[in-house]
mmCIF file of C-alpha atoms in Angstrom:
data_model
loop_
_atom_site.group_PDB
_atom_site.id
_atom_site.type_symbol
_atom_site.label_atom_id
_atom_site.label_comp_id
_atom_site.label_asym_id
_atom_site.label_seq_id
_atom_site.Cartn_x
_atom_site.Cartn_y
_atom_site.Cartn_z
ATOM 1 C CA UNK A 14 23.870 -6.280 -22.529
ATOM 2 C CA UNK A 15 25.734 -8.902 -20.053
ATOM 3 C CA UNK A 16 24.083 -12.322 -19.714
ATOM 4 C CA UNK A 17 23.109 -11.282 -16.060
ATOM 5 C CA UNK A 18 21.318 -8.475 -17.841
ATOM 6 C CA UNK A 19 19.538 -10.765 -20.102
ATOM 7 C CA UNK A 20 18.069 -12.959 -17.534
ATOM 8 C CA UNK A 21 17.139 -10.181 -15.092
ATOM 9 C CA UNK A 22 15.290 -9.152 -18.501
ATOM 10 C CA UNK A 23 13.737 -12.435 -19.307
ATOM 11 C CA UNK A 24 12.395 -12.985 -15.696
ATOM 12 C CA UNK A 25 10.729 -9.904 -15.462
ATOM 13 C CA UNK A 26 8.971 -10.490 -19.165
ATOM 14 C CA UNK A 27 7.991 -13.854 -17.093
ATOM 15 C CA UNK A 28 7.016 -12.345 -13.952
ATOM 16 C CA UNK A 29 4.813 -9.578 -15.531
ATOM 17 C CA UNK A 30 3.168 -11.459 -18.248
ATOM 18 C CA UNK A 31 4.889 -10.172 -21.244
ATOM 19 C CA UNK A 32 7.419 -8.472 -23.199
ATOM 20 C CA UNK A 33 5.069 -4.630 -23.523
ATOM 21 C CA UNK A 34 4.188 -5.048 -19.661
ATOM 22 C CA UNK A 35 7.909 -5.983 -18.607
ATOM 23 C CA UNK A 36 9.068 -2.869 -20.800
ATOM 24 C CA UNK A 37 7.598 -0.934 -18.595
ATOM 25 C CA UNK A 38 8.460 -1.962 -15.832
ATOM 26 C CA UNK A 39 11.942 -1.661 -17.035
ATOM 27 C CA UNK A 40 11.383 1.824 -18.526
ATOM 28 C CA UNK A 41 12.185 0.052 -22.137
ATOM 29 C CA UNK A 42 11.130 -0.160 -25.380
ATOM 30 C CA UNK A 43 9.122 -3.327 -26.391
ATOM 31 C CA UNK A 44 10.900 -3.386 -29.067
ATOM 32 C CA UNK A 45 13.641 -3.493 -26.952
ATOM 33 C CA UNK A 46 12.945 -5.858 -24.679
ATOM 34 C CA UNK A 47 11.508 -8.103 -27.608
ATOM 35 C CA UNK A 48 15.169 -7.966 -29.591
ATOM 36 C CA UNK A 49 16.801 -8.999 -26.373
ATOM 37 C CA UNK A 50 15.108 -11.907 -25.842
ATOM 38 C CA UNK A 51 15.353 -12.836 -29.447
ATOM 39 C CA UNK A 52 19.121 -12.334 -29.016
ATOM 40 C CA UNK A 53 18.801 -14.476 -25.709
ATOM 41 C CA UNK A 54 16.741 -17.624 -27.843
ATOM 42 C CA UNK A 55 19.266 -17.169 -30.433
ATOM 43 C CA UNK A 56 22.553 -17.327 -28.196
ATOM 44 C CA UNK A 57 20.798 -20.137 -26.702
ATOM 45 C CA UNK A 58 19.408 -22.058 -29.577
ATOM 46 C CA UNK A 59 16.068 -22.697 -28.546
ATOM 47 C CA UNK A 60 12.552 -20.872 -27.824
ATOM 48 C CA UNK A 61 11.826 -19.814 -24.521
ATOM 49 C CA UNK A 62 8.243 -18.163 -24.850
ATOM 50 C CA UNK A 63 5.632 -19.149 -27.289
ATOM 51 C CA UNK A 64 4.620 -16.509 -29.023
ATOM 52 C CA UNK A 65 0.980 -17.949 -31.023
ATOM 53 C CA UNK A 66 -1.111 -15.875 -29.403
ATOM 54 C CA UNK A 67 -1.283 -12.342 -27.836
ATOM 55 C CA UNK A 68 -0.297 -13.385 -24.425
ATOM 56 C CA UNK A 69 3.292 -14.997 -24.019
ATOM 57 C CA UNK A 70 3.676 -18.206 -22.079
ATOM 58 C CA UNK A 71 6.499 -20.333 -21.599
ATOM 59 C CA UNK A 72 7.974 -23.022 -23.489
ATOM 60 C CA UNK A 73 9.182 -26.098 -21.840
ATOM 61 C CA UNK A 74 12.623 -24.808 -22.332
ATOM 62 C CA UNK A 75 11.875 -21.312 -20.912
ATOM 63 C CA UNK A 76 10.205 -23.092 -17.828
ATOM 64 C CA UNK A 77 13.324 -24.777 -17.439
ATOM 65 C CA UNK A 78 15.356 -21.484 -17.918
ATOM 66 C CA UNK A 79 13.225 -19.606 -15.499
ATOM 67 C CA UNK A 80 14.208 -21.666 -12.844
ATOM 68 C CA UNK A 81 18.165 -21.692 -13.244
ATOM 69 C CA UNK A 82 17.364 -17.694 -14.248
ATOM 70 C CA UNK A 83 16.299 -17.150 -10.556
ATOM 71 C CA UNK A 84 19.321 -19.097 -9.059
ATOM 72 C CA UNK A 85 21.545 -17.506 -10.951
ATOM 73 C CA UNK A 86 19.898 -14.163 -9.773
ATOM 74 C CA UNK A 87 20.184 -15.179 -5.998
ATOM 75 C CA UNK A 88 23.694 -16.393 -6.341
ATOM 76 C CA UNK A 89 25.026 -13.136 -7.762
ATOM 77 C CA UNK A 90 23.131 -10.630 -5.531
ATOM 78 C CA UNK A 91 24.032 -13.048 -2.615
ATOM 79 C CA UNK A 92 27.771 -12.771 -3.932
ATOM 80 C CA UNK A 93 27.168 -9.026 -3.558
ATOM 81 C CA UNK A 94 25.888 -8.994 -0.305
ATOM 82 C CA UNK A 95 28.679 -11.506 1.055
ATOM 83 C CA UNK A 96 31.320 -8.790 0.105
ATOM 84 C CA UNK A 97 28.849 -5.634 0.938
ATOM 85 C CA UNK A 98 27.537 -6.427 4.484
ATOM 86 C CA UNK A 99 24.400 -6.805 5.745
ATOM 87 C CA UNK A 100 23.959 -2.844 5.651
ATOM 88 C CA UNK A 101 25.489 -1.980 2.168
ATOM 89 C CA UNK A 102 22.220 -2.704 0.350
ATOM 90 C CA UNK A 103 22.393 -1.345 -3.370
ATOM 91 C CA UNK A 104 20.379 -0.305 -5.872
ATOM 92 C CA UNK A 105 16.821 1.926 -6.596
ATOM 93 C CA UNK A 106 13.966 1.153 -4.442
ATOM 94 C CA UNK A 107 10.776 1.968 -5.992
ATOM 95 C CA UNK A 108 7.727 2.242 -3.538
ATOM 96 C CA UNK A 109 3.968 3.293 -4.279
ATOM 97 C CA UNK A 110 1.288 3.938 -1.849
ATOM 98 C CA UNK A 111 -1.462 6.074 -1.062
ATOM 99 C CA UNK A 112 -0.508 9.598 -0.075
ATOM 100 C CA UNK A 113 -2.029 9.793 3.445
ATOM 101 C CA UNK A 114 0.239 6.552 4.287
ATOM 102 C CA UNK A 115 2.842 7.628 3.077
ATOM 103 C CA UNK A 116 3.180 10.664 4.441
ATOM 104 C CA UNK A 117 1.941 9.925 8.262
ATOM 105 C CA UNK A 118 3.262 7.029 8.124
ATOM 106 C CA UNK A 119 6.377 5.883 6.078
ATOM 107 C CA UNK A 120 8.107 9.244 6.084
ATOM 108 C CA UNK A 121 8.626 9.680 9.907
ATOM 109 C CA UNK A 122 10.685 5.971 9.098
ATOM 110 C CA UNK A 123 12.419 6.936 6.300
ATOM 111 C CA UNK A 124 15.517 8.290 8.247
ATOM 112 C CA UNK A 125 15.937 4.902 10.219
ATOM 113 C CA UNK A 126 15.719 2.848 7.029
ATOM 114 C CA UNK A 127 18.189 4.805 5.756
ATOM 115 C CA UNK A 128 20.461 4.816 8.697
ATOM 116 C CA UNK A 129 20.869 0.830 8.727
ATOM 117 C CA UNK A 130 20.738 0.901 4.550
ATOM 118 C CA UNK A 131 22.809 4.029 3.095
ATOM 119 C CA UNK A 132 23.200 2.721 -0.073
ATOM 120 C CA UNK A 133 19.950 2.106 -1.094
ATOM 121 C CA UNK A 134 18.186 4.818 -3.190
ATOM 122 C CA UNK A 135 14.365 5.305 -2.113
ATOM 123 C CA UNK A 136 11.924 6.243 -4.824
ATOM 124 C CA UNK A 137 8.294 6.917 -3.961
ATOM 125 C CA UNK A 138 5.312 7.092 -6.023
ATOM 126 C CA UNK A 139 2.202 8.632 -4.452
ATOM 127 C CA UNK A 140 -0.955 7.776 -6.062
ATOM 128 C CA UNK A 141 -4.444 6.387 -5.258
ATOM 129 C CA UNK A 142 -4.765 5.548 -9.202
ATOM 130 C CA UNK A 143 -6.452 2.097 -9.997
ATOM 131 C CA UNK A 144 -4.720 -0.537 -12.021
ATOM 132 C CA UNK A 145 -1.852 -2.599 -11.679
ATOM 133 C CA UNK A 146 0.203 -1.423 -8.750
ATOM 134 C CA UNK A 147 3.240 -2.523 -9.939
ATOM 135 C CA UNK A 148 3.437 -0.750 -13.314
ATOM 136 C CA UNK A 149 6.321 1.568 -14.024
ATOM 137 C CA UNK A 150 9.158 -0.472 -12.563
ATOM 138 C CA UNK A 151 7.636 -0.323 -8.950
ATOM 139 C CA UNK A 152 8.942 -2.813 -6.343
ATOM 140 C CA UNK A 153 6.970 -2.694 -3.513
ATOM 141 C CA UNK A 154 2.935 -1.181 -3.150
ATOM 142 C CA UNK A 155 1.862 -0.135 -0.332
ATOM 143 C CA UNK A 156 -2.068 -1.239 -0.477
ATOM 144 C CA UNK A 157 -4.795 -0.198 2.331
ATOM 145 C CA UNK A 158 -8.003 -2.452 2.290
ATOM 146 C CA UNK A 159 -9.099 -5.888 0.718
ATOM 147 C CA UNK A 160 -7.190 -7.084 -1.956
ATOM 148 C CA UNK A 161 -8.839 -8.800 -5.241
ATOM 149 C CA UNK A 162 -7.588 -11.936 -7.181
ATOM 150 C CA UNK A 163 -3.914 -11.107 -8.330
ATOM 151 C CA UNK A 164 -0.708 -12.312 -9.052
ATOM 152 C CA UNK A 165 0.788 -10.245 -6.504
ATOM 153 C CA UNK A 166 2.688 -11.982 -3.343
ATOM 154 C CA UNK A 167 1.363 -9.658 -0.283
ATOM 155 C CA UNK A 168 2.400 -9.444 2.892
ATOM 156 C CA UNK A 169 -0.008 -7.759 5.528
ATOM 157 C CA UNK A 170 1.779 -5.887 8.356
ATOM 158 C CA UNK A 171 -0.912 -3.509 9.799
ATOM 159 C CA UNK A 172 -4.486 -2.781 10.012
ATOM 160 C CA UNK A 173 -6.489 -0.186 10.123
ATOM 161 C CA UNK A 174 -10.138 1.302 11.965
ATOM 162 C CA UNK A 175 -12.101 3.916 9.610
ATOM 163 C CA UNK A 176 -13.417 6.687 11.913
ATOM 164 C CA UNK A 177 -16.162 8.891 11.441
ATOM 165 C CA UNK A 178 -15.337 12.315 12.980
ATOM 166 C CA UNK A 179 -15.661 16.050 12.629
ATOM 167 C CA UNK A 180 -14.221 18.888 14.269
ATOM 168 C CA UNK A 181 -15.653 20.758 17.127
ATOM 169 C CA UNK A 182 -16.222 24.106 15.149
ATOM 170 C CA UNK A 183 -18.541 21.807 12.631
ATOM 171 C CA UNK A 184 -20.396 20.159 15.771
ATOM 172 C CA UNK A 185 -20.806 23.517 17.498
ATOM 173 C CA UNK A 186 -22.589 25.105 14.577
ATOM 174 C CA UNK A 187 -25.227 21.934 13.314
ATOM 175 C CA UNK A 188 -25.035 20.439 16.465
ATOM 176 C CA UNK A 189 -23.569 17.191 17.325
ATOM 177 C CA UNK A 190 -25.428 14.060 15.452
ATOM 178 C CA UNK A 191 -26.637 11.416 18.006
ATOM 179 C CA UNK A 192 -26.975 8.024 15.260
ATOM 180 C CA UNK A 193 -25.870 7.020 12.230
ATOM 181 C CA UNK A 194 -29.304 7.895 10.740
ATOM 182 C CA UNK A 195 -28.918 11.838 11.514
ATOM 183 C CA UNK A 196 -25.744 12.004 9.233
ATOM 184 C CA UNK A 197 -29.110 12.880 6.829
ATOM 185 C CA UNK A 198 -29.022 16.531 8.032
ATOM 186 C CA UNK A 199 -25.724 17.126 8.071
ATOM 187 C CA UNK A 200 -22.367 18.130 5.822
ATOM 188 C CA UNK A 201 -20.690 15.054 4.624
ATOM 189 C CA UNK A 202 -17.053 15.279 2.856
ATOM 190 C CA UNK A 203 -16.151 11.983 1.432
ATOM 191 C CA UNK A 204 -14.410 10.315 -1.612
ATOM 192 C CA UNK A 205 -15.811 9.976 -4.916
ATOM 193 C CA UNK A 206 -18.395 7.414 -5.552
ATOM 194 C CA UNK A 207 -16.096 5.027 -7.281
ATOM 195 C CA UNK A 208 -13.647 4.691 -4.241
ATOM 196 C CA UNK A 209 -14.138 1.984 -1.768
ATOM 197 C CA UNK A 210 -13.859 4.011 0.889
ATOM 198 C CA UNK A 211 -16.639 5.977 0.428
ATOM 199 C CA UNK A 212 -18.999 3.601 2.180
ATOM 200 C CA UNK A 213 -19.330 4.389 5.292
ATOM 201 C CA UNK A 214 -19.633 0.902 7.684
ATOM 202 C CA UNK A 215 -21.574 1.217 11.735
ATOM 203 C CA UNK A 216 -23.469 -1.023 13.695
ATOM 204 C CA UNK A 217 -27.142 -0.531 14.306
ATOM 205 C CA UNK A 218 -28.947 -0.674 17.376
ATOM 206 C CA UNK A 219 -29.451 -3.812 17.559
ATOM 207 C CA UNK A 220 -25.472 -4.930 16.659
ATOM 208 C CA UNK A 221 -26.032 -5.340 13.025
ATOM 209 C CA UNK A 222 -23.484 -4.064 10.827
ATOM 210 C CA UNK A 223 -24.882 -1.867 7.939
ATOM 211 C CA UNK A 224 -23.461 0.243 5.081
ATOM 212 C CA UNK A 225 -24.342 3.578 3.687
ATOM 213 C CA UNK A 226 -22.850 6.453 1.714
ATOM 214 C CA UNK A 227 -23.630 9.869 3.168
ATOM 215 C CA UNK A 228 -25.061 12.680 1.271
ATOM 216 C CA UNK A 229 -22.671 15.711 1.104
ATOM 217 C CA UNK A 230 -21.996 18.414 -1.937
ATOM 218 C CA UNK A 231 -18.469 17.559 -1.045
ATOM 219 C CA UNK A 232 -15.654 15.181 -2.671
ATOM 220 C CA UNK A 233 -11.840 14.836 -2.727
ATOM 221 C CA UNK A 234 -9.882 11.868 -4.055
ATOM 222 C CA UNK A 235 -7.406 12.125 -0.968
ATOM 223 C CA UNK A 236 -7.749 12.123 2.630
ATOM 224 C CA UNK A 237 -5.384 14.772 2.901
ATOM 225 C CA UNK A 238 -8.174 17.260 0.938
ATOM 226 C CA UNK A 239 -10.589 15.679 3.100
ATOM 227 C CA UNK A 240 -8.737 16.258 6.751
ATOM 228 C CA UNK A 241 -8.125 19.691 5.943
ATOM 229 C CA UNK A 242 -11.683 20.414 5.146
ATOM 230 C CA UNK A 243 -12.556 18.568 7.981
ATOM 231 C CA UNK A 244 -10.447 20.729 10.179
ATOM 232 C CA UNK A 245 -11.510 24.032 9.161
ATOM 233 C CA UNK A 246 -15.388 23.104 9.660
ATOM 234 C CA UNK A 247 -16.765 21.811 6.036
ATOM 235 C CA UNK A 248 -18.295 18.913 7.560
ATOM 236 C CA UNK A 249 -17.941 15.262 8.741
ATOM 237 C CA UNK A 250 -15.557 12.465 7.471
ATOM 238 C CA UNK A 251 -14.608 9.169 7.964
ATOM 239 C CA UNK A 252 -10.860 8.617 7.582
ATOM 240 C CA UNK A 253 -8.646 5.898 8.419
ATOM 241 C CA UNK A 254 -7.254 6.256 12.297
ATOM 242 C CA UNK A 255 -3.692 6.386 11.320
ATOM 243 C CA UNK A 256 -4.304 9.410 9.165
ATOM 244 C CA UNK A 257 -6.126 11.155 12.294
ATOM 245 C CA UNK A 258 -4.771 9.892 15.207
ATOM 246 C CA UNK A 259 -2.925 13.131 16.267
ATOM 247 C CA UNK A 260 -6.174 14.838 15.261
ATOM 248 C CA UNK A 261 -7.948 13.246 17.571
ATOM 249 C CA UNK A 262 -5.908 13.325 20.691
ATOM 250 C CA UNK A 263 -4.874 17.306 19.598
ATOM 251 C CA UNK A 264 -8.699 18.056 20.333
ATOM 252 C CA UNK A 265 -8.662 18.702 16.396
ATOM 253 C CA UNK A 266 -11.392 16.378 15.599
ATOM 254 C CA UNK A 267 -13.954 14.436 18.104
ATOM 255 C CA UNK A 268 -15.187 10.756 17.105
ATOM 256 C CA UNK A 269 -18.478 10.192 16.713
ATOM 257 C CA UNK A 270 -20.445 7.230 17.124
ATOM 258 C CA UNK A 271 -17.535 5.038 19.085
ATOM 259 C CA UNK A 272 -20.159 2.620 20.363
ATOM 260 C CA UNK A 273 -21.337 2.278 16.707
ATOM 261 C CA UNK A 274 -17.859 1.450 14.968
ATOM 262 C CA UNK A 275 -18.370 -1.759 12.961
ATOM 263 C CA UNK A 276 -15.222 -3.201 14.959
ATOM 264 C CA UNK A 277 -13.809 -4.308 11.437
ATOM 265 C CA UNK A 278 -10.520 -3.272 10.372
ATOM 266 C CA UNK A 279 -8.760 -2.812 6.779
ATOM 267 C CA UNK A 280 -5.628 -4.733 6.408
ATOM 268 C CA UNK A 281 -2.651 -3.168 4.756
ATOM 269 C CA UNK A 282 -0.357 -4.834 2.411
ATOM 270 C CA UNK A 283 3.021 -4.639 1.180
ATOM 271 C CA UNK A 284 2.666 -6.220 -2.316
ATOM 272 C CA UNK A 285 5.466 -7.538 -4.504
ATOM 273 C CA UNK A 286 5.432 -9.518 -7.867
ATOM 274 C CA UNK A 287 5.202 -13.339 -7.131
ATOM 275 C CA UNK A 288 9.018 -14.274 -7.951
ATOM 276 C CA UNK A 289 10.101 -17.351 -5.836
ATOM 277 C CA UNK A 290 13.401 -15.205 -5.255
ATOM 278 C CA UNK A 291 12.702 -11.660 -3.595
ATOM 279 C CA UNK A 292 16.096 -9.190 -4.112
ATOM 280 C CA UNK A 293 17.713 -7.719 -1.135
ATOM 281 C CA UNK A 294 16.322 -4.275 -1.160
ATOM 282 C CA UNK A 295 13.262 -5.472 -1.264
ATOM 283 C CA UNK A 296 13.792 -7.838 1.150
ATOM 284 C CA UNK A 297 14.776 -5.445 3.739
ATOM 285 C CA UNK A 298 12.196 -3.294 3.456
ATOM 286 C CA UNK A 299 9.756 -5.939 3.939
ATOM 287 C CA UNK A 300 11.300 -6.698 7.460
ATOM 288 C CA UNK A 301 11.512 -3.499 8.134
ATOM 289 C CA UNK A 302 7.821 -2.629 7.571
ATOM 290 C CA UNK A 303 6.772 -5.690 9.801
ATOM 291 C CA UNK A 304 9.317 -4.655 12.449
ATOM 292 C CA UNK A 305 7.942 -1.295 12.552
ATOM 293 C CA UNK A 306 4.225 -1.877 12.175
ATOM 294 C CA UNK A 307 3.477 -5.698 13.558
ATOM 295 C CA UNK A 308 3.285 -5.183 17.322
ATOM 296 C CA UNK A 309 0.588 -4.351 19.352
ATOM 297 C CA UNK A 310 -0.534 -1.449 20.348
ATOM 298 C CA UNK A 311 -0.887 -0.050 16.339
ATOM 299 C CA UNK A 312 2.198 1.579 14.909
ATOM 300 C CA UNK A 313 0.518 5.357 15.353
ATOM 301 C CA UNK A 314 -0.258 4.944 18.781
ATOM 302 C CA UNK A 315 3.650 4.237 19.352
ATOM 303 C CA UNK A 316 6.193 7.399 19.998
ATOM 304 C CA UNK A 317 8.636 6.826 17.332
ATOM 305 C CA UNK A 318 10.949 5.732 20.129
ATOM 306 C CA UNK A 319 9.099 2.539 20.939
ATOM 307 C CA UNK A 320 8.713 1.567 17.456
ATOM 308 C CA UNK A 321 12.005 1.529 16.782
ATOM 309 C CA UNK A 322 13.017 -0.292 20.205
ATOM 310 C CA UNK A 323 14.882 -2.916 19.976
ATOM 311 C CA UNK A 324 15.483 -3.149 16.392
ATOM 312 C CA UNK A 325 19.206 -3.970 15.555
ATOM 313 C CA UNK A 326 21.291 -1.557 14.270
ATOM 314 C CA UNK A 327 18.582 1.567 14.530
ATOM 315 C CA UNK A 328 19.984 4.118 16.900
ATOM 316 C CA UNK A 329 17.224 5.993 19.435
ATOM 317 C CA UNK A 330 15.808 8.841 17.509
ATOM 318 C CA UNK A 331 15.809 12.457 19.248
ATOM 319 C CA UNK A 332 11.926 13.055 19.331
ATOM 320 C CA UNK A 333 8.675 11.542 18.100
ATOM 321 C CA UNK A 334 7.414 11.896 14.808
ATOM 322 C CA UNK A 335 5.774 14.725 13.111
ATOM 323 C CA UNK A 336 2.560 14.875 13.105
ATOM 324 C CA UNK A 337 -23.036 2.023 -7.304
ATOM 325 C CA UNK A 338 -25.060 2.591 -4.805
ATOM 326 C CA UNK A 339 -27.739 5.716 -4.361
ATOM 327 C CA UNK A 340 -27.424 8.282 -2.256
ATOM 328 C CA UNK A 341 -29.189 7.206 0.953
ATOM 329 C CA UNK A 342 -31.043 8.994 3.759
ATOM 330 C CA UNK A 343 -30.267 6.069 6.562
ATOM 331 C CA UNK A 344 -28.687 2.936 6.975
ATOM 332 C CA UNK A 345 -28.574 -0.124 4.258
ATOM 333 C CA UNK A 346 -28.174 -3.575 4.861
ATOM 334 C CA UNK A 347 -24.589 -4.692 4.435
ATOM 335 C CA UNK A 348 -24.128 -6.510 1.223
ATOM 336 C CA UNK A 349 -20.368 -7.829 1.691
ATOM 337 C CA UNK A 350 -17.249 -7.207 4.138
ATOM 338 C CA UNK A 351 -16.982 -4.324 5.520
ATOM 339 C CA UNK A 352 -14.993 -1.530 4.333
#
């Protein structure tokens, strides 16, 4: 492997805590990935991780390293990019995020992205899977919702309203539910109990904001399973507005409780690993999400025209885009943020 190699190598075994963790990442070995950085402290004569314990951490010489490593890095991808053009971007992209995003969201972009950068390979990975988000070589995660303590740099470029709806078969058979506190008697599809989203936020009568989670027979781990079922009568939901947006305007599904909605909004993220140097194709697909999503109003209540107005490079598309707590009776006291 070329010296370029070996530091791209080393700074991800840096950047993701260790040699097993930056393996794969890199779709190596450890072993692999441990021999190459033994080559790399031999060429070089000293030690550049300390290696006492079962974590890795750097020596005074790898801290040192790290930083010309990065340099190094910039200068030969900004080399690249000097000869390339701002539009020849090269390389795998590799993108997770929650289905329903993805797919109501990202795809009807995809062909604009890939109008101003050809030569970049896209590569998405759909899952709603805990852990780390950036396991398996991904570059960018696409996260919807409060973030915890983490490593991760993230950038937020949208938000979102949950919306509790149903469609108007369901509301013509059990009859439409006037509060929050009659969801008791009715159908409720939701996510599993371990999800976040399956707590349900509204406001009270008298303003308050309080948290339950319905009782229903009913559970999917995507909103996709969820919107369908909610579409052909199973019950009532609550699903983020930029998954039902054309739903709701199609006659599909009817909001309920609108003078009840919390008011709060999940933020979504872009998240990336915390290296002070981002690469191009990364880089450009950050702007491009904040281009596309950071105006007002929301991205999904924007014809695919006026997203893209204005944006350099992006000719006019043709047409828009395609479409542990108990079980609870009433409303609970809100214990934390809303979600």
């Amino acid at each position: 492997m070329n010296r370029f190699g070996e530091m791209l190598v080393f700074v991800r075994a840096v950047e993701d805590g260790g040699f097993s963790a930056a393996a794969r990442s890199l779709t190596m070995t450890p072993s692999a990935v441990s021999k190459l950085i033994g080559r790399l402290e031999s060429r070089l004569g000293v030690a550049l991780f300390n290696r006492a314990s079962r974590t890795v951490t750097l020596t005074a010489e790898g801290e040192a390293f790290y930083t010309s490593a990065l340099r190094a890095i910039e200068a030969v991808e900004d080399a690249e990019a000097s000869v390339l053009g701002g539009g020849a971007t090269q390389g795998t992209l590799r993108v997770r995020s929650m289905p329903t995003f993805a797919t109501h969201q990202l795809a009807p972009l995809i062909p604009a992205f890939r109008r101003l950068h050809p030569g970049l390979r896209l590569d998405f990975v759909l899952s709603m899977e805990p852990g780390n988000l950036l396991d398996g070589g991904i570059d960018v995660a696409i996260h919807v919702g409060e973030l915890a303590d983490s490593s991760l740099v993230a950038r937020r470029f949208a938000s979102t309203r949950w919306i509790v709806c149903a469609s108007p078969a369901y509301l013509a058979a059990r009859g439409m539910p006037l509060r929050p506190e009659d969801l008791a008697t009715h159908e409720c599809l939701n996510f599993p109990s371990t999800a976040p989203w399956s707590i349900w936020s509204l406001r009270d009568e008298e303003g308050a904001t309080r948290r339950l989670r319905p009782a229903g027979s009913v559970a999917a781990n995507t909103g996709q399973m969820l919107l369908a079922m909610a579409r052909s009568g199973a019950g009532i939901v609550r699903l983020a507005e930029f998954h039902i947006i054309h739903d709701l305007r199609a006659g599909r599904l009817v909001e309920l409780f609108p003078e009840r909605h919390s008011g709060a909004e999940d933020p979504i993220y872009a998240l990336h690993n915390g290296r002070r140097h981002l690469s191009p194709r990364i880089r450009v697909f950050l702007d491009f999400l904040e281009m596309s999503f950071s105006r007002q109003p929301p991205a999904w209540e924007r014809t695919l025209e006026e997203r893209m107005a204005g944006a350099p490079g992006i000719p006019a598309p043709a047409a828009d885009r395609m479409e542990p707590l108990p079980v609870v009776p009433g409303l609970h006291g809100a214990a934390r943020g809303d979600r």
